[in-house]
XYZ file of C-alpha atoms in Angstrom:
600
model
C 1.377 2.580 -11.124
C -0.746 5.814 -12.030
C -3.024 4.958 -8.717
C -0.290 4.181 -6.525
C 1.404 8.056 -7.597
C -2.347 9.518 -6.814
C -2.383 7.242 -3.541
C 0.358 9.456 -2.317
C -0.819 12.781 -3.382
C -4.087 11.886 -1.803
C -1.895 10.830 1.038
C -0.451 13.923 1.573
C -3.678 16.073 0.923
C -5.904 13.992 3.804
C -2.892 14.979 6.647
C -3.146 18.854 5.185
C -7.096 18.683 5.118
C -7.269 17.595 8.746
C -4.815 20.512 10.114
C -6.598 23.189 8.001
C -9.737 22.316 9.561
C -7.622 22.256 13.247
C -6.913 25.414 12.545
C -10.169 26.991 11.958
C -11.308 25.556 15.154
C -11.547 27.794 18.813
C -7.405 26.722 19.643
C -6.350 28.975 17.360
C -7.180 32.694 17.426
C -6.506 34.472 13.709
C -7.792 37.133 11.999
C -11.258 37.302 10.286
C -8.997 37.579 6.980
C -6.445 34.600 7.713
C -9.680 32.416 8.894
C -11.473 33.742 5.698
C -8.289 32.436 3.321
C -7.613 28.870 4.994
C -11.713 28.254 4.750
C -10.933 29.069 1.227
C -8.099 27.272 1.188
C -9.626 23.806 2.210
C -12.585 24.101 0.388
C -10.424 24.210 -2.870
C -7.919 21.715 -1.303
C -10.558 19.477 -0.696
C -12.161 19.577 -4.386
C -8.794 18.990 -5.609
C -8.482 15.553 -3.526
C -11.485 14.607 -4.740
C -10.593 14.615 -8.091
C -6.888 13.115 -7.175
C -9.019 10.417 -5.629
C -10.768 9.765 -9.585
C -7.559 9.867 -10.954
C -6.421 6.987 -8.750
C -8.478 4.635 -10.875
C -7.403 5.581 -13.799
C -4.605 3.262 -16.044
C -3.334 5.937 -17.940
C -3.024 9.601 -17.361
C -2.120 12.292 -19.539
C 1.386 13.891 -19.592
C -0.371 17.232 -18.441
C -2.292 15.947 -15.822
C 0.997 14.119 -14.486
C 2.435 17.632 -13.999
C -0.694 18.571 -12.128
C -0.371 15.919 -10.005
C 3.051 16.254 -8.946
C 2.735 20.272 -8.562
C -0.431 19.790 -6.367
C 1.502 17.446 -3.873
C 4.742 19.881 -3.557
C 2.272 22.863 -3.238
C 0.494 20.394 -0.619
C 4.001 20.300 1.381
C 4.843 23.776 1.250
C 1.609 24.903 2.583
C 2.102 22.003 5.771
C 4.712 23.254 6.629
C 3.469 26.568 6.941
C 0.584 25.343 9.210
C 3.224 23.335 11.131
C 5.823 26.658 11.630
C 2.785 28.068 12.915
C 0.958 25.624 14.985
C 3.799 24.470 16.823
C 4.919 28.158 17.521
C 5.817 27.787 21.521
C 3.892 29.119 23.790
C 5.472 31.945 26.409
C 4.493 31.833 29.825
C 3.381 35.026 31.618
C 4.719 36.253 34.494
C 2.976 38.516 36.938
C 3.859 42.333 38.257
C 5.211 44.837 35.938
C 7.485 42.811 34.507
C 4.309 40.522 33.998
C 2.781 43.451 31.866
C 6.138 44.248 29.608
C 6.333 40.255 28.862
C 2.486 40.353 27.495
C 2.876 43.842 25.791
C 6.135 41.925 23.796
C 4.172 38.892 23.331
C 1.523 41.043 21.729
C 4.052 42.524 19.370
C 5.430 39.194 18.966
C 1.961 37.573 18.001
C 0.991 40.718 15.537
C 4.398 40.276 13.424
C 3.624 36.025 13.748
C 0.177 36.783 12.400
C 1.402 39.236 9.584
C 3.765 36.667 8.434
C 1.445 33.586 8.344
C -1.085 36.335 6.231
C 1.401 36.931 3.990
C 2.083 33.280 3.269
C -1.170 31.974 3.675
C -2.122 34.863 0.855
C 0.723 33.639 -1.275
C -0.218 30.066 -0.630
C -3.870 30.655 -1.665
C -2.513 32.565 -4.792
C -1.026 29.155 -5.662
C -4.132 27.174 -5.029
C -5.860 29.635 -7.484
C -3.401 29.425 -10.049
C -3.857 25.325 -9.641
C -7.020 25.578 -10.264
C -7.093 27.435 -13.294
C -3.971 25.190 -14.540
C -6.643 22.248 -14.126
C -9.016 23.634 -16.140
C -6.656 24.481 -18.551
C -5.005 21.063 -18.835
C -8.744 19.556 -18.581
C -7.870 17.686 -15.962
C -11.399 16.209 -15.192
C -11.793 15.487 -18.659
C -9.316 11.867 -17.564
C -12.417 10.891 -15.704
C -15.702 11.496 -17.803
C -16.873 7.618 -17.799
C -17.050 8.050 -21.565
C -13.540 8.422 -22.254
C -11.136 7.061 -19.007
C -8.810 4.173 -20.145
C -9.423 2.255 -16.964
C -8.881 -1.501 -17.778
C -12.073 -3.386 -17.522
C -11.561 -6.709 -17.547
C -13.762 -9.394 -14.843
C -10.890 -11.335 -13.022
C -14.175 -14.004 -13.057
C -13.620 -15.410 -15.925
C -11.129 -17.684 -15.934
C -13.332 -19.331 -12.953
C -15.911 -20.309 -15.489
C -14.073 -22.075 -18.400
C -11.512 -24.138 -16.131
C -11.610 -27.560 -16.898
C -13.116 -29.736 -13.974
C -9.960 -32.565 -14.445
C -7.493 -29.449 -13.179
C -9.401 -29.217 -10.273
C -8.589 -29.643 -6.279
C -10.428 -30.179 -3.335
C -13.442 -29.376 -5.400
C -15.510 -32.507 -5.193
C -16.965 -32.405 -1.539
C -17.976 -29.055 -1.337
C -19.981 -29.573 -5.032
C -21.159 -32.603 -4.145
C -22.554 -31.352 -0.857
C -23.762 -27.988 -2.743
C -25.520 -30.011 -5.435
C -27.228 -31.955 -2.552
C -28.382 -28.863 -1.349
C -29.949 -27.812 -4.390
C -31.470 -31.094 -5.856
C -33.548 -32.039 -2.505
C -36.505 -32.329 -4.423
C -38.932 -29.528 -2.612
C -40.870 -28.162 -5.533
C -41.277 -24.432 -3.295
C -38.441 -22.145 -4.155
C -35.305 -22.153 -2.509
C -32.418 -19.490 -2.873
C -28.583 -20.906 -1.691
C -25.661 -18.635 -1.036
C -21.762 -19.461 -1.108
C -20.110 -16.750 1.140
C -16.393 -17.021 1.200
C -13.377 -14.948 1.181
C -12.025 -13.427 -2.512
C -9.897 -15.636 -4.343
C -11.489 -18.733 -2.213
C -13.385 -20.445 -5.194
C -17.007 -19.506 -4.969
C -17.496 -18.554 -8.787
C -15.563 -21.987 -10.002
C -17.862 -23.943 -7.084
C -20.916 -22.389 -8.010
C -19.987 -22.826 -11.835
C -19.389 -26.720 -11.381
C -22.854 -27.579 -9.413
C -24.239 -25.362 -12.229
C -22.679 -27.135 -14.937
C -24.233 -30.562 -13.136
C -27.252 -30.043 -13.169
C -29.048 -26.896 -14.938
C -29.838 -29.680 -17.652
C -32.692 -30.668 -15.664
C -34.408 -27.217 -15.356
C -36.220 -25.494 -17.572
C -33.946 -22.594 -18.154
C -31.338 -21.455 -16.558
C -28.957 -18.291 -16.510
C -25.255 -17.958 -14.776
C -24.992 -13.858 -14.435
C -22.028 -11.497 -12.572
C -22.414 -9.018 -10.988
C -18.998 -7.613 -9.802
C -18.902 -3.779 -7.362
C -20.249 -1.363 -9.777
C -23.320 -3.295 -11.736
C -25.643 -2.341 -14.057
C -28.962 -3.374 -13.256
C -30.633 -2.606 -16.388
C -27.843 -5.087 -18.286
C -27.974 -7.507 -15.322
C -31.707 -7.748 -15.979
C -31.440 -7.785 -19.954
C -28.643 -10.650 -19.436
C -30.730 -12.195 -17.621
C -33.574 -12.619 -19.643
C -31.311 -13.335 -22.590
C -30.015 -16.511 -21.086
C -33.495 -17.814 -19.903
C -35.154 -17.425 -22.909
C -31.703 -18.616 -24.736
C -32.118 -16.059 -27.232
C -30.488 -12.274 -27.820
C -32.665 -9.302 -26.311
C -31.508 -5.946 -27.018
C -32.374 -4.396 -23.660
C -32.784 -0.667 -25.452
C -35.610 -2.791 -27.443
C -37.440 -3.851 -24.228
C -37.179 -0.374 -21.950
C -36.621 0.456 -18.429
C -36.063 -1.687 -15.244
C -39.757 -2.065 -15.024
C -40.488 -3.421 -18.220
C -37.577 -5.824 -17.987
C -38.469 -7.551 -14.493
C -42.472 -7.497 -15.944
C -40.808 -9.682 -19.146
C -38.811 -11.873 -16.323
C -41.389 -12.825 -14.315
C -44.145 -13.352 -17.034
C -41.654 -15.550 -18.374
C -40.540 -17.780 -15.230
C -44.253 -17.858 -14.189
C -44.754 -21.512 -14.823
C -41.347 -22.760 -15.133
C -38.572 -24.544 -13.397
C -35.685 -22.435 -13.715
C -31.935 -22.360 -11.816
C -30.407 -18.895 -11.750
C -27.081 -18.157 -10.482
C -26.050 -14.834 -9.306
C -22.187 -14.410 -9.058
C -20.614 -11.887 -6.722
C -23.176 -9.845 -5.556
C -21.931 -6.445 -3.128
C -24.788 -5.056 -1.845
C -28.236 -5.983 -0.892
C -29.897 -2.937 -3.098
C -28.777 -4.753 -6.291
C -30.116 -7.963 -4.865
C -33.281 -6.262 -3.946
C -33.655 -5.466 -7.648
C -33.160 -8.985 -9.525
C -34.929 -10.907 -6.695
C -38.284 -8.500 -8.094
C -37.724 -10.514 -11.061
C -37.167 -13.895 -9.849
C -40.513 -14.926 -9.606
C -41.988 -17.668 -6.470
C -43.596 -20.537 -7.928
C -43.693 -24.305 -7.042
C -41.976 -25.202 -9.583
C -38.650 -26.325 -7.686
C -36.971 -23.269 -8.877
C -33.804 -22.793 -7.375
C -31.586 -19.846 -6.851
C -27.596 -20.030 -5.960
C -25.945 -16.689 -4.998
C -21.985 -16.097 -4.316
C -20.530 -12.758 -2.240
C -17.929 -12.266 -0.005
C -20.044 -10.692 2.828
C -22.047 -12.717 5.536
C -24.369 -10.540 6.299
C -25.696 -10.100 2.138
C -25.395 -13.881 2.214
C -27.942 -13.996 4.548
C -30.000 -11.545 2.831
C -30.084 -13.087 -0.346
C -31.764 -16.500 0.784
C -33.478 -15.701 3.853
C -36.774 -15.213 2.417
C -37.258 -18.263 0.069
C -36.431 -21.091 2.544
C -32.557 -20.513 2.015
C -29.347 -21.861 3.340
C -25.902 -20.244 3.840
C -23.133 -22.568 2.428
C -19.729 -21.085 4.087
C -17.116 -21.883 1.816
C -13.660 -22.879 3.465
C -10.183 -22.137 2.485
C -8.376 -25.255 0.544
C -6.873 -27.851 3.517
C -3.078 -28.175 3.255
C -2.560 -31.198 1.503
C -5.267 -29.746 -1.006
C -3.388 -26.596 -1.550
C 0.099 -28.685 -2.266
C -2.249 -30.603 -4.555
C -2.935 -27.416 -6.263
C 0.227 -25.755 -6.361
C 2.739 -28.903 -7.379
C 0.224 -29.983 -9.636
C 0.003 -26.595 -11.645
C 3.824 -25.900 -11.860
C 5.165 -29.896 -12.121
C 1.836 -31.871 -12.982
C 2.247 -33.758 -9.367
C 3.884 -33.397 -6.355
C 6.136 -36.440 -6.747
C 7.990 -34.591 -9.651
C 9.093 -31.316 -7.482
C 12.791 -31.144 -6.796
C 13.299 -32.045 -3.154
C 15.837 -29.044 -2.536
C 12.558 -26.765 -3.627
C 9.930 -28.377 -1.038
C 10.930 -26.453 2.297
C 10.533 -23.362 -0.109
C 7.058 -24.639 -1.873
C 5.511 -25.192 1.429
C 6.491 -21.572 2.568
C 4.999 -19.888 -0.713
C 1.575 -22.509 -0.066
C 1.186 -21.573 3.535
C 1.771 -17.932 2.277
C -1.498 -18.376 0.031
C -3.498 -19.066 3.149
C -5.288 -22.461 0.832
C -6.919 -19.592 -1.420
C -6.741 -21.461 -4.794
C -6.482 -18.094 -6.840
C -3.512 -17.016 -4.890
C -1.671 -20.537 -4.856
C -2.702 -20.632 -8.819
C -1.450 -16.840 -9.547
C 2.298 -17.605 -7.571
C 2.192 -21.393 -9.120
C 2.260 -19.339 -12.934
C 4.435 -17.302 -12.072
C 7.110 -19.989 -10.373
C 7.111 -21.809 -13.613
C 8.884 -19.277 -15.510
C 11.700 -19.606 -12.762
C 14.692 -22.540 -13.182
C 14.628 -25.251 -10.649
C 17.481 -23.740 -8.433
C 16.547 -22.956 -4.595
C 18.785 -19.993 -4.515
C 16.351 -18.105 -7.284
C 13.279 -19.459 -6.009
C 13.483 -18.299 -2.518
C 14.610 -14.264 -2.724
C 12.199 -14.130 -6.259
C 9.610 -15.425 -4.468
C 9.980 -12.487 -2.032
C 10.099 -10.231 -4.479
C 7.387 -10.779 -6.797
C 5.033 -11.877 -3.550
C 4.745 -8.694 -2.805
C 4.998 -7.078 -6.241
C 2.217 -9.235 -7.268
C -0.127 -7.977 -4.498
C -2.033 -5.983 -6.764
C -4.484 -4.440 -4.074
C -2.570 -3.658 -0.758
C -4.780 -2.918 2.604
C -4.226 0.888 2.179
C -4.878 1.256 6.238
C -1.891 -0.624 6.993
C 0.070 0.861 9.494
C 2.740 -1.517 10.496
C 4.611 -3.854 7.794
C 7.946 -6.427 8.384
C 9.268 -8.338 6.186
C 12.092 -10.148 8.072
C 12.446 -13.074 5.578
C 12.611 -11.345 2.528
C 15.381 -9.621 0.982
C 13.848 -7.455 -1.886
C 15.364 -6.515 -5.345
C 13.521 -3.365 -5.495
C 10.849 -1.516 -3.633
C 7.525 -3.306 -4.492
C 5.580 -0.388 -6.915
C 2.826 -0.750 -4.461
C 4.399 0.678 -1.145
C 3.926 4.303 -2.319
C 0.112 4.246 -1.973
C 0.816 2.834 1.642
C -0.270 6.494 2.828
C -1.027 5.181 6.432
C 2.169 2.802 7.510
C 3.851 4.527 10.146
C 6.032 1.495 10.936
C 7.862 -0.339 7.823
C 11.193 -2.821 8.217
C 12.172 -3.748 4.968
C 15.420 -5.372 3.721
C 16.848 -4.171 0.127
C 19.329 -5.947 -2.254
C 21.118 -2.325 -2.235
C 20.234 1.287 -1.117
C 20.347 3.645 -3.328
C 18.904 7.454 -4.185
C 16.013 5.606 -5.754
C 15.268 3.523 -2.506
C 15.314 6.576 -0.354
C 13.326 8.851 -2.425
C 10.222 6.348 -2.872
C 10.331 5.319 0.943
C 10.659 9.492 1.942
C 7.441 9.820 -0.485
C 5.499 7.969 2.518
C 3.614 10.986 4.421
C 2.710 8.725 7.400
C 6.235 6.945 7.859
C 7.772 7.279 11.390
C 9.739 4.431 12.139
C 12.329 3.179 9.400
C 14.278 0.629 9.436
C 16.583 -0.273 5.969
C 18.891 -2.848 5.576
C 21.405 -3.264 2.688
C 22.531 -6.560 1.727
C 24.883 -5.513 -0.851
C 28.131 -7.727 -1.444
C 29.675 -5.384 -4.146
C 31.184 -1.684 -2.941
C 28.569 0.783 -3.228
C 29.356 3.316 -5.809
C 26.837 5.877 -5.059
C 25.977 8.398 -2.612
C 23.548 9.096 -0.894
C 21.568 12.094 0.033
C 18.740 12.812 2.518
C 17.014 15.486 0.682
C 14.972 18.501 2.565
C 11.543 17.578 1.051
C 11.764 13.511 1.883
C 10.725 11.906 5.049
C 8.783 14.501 6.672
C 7.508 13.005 9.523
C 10.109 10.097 10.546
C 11.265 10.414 13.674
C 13.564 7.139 14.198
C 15.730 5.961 11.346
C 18.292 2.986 11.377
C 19.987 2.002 8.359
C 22.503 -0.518 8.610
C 24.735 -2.318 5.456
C 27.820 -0.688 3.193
C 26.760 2.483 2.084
C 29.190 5.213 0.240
C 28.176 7.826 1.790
C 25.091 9.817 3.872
C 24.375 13.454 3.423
C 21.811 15.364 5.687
C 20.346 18.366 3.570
C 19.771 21.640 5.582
C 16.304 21.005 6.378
C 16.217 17.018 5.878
C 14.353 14.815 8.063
C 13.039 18.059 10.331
C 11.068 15.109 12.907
C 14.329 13.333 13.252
C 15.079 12.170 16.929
C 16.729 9.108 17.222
C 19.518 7.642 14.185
C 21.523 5.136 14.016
C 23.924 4.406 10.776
C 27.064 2.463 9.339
C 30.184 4.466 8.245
C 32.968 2.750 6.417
C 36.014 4.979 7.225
C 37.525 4.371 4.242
C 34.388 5.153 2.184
C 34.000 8.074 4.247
C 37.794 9.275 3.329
C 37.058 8.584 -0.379
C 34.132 10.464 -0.555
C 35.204 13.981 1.632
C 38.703 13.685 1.670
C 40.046 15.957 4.723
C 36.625 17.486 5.402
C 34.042 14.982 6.829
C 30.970 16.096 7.090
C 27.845 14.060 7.088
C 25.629 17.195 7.668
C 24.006 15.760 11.349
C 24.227 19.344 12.542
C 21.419 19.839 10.434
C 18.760 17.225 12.574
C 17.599 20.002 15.135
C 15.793 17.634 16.998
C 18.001 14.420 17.462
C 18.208 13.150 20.592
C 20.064 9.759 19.855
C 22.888 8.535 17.743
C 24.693 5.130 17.499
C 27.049 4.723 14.772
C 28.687 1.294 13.532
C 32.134 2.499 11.993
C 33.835 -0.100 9.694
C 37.420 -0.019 10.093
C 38.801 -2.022 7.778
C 41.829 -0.646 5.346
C 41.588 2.422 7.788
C 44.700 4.046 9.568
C 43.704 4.509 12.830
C 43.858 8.063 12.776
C 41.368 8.327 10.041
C 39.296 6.110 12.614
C 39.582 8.900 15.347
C 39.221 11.738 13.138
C 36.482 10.236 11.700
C 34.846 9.809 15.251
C 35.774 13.197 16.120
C 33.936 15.096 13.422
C 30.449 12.966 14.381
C 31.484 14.048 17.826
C 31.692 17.946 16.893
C 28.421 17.798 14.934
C 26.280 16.583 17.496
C 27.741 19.236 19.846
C 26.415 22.156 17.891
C 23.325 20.425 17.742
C 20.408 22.046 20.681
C 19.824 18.203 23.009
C 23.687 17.812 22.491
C 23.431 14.247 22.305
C 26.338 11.453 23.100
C 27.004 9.834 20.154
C 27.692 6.057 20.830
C 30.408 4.125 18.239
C 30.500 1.135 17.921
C 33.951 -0.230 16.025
C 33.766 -3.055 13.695
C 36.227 -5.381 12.115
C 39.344 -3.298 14.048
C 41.886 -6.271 13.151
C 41.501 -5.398 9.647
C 42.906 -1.295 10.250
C 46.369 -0.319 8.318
C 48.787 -0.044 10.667
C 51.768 2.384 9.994
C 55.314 2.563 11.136
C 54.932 4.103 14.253
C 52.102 1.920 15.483
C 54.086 -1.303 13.399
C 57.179 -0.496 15.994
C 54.549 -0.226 18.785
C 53.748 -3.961 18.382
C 56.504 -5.121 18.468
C 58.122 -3.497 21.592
C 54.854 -4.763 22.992
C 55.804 -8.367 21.671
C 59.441 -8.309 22.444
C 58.612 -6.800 26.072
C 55.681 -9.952 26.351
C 58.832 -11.896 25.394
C 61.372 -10.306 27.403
C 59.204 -11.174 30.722
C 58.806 -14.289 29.581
């Protein structure tokens, strides 16, 4: 959760860096002195995100360095919006003549008070910046990421690849069988074999079975990770280790050097089988292959990574072979999944299968994600009507490492308990339609957090009356510029300054909500979105007289009017036959009735 907070700070910074550095550029005509402070200003800005950027990979952050966090993102808004006041100042256009001259001599004026005011806040702003940076220091903020002391959580998600037991197994004996065929071919010349596959697809538990087979029949053998940020020194010292089967302190044996000298005096006459798990990049594999010495020996060498091109690397020059793993087939992945939650697929309740099948197609026949939602099914009861919304929910809870570039994201199927905890470090998605179990203040807030977010739309599904309301605060959803938000709310309040972008909304009012909550004096605060261009509004009017109906239509009327694009708001009147009638409208219908009858 501490990563996903950081993801939006770092969110927010990136946007701020790139209009600092807009506004240094020839566009923009300032002073030596302003240019001088935003230069300063982004050079400190940018040293801050850098260190925001450490702190996103961190488990557990300090109390102090929480505060730091959250006071660097609002001083991050305050000083956007005073690039924004000023680089979206308009523009006058000059006429010619003497009146031509008095327009540019005003201008002039104009531009010298525009320019004292953005020095004065830009000074103020950098006097923040300053005071930031000394409160870092202070709080020892880049203490949280000295390697020697972070808390991040270390743990290989590997591991549980190598000690599965081969009977739980699916889909797994063609691909080792044809592996194992690959590698026991007899050629006595070394040969190097890589499994490239996507993550999550198997290639540690396939590589781990074929090496299970058969390393008996080599001299030694070794089965070492290497995982994104390796150590080649202990890479090399484990390696050595497991060939000679005995313990090697590496800080006995030295440096690098020393350690690939003791490898390949070792191997020299030898048959060995090494395995090298989840290799990155080709630098680390241009460091163990020095070690892995050529010999006619019919050594072999098996190598797993998730990228083609390193695949390729890796067994290129010792008569090598590329083994593309595939993703599980369908009846595989079923297999899989029924097994791991009911032992087979003849024991799952038929009223759960339409469900199952959506959760295994879901998994895309990647056996870690089908095993990951399996465990976590099994802890549910049996009943279709908790499987199917749960599963929504913890899908995308469980999706520990979002694609942080994502710009667009629907979830039409899915009705959601909560926010997923991840969504905040979506610092990109410009585009999100997402359906909720309820809004509430909560529910705004995180989704206003997103600096990128233009296009909302937020459905409530809520059965039970709302009981809270709701408020559009002036520092949330900076950027969105179409909102629709449909389902039983309380109430919607606009802040003065709320949702500045703001150009097309469109919202559900319960009159009688709306008569609870401001009594004679409706007002949702829509006067305050300067820049709204479009409204449609869904009014409930059930349990409503129909005056409150009109009056309630009439006060959305009068606050678009003071509003600059004066737009027409369109209504839209739901569930009419439900309204209160009184007397006067009670003796209505019936003179209607009796005069239907009287013609009659």
């Amino acid at each position: 959760m501490e990563g996903v907070m950081v993801s939006v700070a770092t969110g927010v910074m990136n946007s701020l860096l790139d209009k600092l550095s807009a506004l240094l550029g020839k566009e923009f005509k300032l002073h030596s002195r302003v240019k001088h402070d935003i230069a300063f200003l982004k050079d400190e800005l940018s040293c801050m995100n850098a260190l925001l950027e450490k702190l996103g990979n961190m488990e557990v952050l300090d109390l102090q360095v929480k505060e730091w966090r959250k006071q660097v993102r609002e001083m991050a808004y305050d000083i956007e919006d005073c690039i924004d006041n000023y680089m979206h100042q308009p523009y006058q256009q000059r006429s010619s003549g003497i009146i031509g001259f008095f327009h540019v001599y005003v201008q002039r004026v104009k531009e010298l008070v525009g320019h004292h005011g953005v020095a004065q806040q830009i000074n103020e702003l950098k006097d923040r910046v300053v005071e930031a940076k000394h409160r870092r220091k202070r709080y020892k903020v880049a203490n949280e990421v000295d390697p020697g002391t972070n808390n991040v959580l270390s743990i290989d998600p590997r591991l549980s690849a190598l000690y599965v037991e081969s009977s739980d197994l699916v889909g797994i004996d063609i691909p080792r069988d044809h592996l194992i065929n690959m590698l026991d071919d007899g050629e006595q010349s070394l040969k190097a074999i890589s499994i490239v596959g996507l993550g999550g697809s198997g290639k540690t538990t396939l590589a781990n079975e074929a090496y299970k087979r058969i390393s008996w029949q080599f001299d030694c053998k070794a089965f070492v990770s290497v995982s994104q940020k390796p150590d080649v020194k202990k890479i090399l010292g484990v390696l050595l280790s497991q060939v000679k089967n005995q313990d090697c302190a590496t800080t006995e044996i030295g440096d690098d050097n020393q350690l690939i000298n003791a490898l390949r005096s070792f191997l020299k006459n030898k048959r060995y089988f090494i395995v090298i798990d989840d290799i990155w990049n080709t630098q680390v594999w241009n460091a163990i292959k020095c070690a892995l010495l050529e010999n006619s020996c019919g050594s072999r060498i098996l190598v797993t990574t998730r990228i083609a091109t390193i695949a390729k690397s890796c067994c290129s020059p010792h008569n090598g072979t590329v083994y593309e793993l595939r993703p599980l087939s369908e009846a595989d992945s079923m297999s899989l999944f029924y097994k791991r939650i009911f032992g087979s697929e003849d024991l799952c309740p038929i009223n759960l299968k339409d469900v199952a099948a959506d959760i295994i197609k879901r998994c895309g026949g990647l056996p870690l994600a089908i095993i990951t939602m399996a465990s976590l099914m099994i802890t549910k009861s049996d009943g279709r009507e908790e499987w199917g919304p749960w599963f929504c929910d913890i899908a995308l809870n469980s999706w520990y490492s979002p694609p942080h570039a994502l710009r667009e994201l629907y979830t039409p199927g899915c009705c959601f308990q909560r926010i997923p905890e991840w969504i905040t470090s979506m610092v990109n998605l410009y585009r999100l339609c997402i359906r909720v179990k309820q809004v509430t203040q909560e529910v705004l807030d995180i989704l206003g957090g997103l600096p990128s977010l233009l296009d909302l739309e937020l459905r409530s599904e809520a059965v039970d009356e709302p009981m809270e309301m709701l408020s559009l605060r002036n520092t949330k959803f900076r950027c969105l510029k179409i909102f629709r938000l449909y389902g039983p709310i309380m109430g919607l309040m606009f802040e003065p300054g709320a949702v500045p972008q703001l150009e097309a909304l469109s919202i559900e009012i319960s009159t009688c909500q709306a008569q609870s909550t401001f009594a004679d004096h409706l007002d949702l605060g829509i006067h305050h979105l300067a820049l709204l261009r479009d409204l449609n509004v869904w009014i409930n009017c059930g349990g409503a007289k129909v005056e409150e109906v009109e009056a309630l239509v009439a006060a959305i009327t009068h606050a678009t009017n003071l509003l600059p694009n004066h737009p027409t708001p369109r209504f839209y009147r739901d569930n009419e036959e439900g309204m209160v009638k009184d007397d006067a409208h009670v003796e209505q219908d019936i003179k209607q009735q009796l005069g239907v009858i009287e013609m009659k």
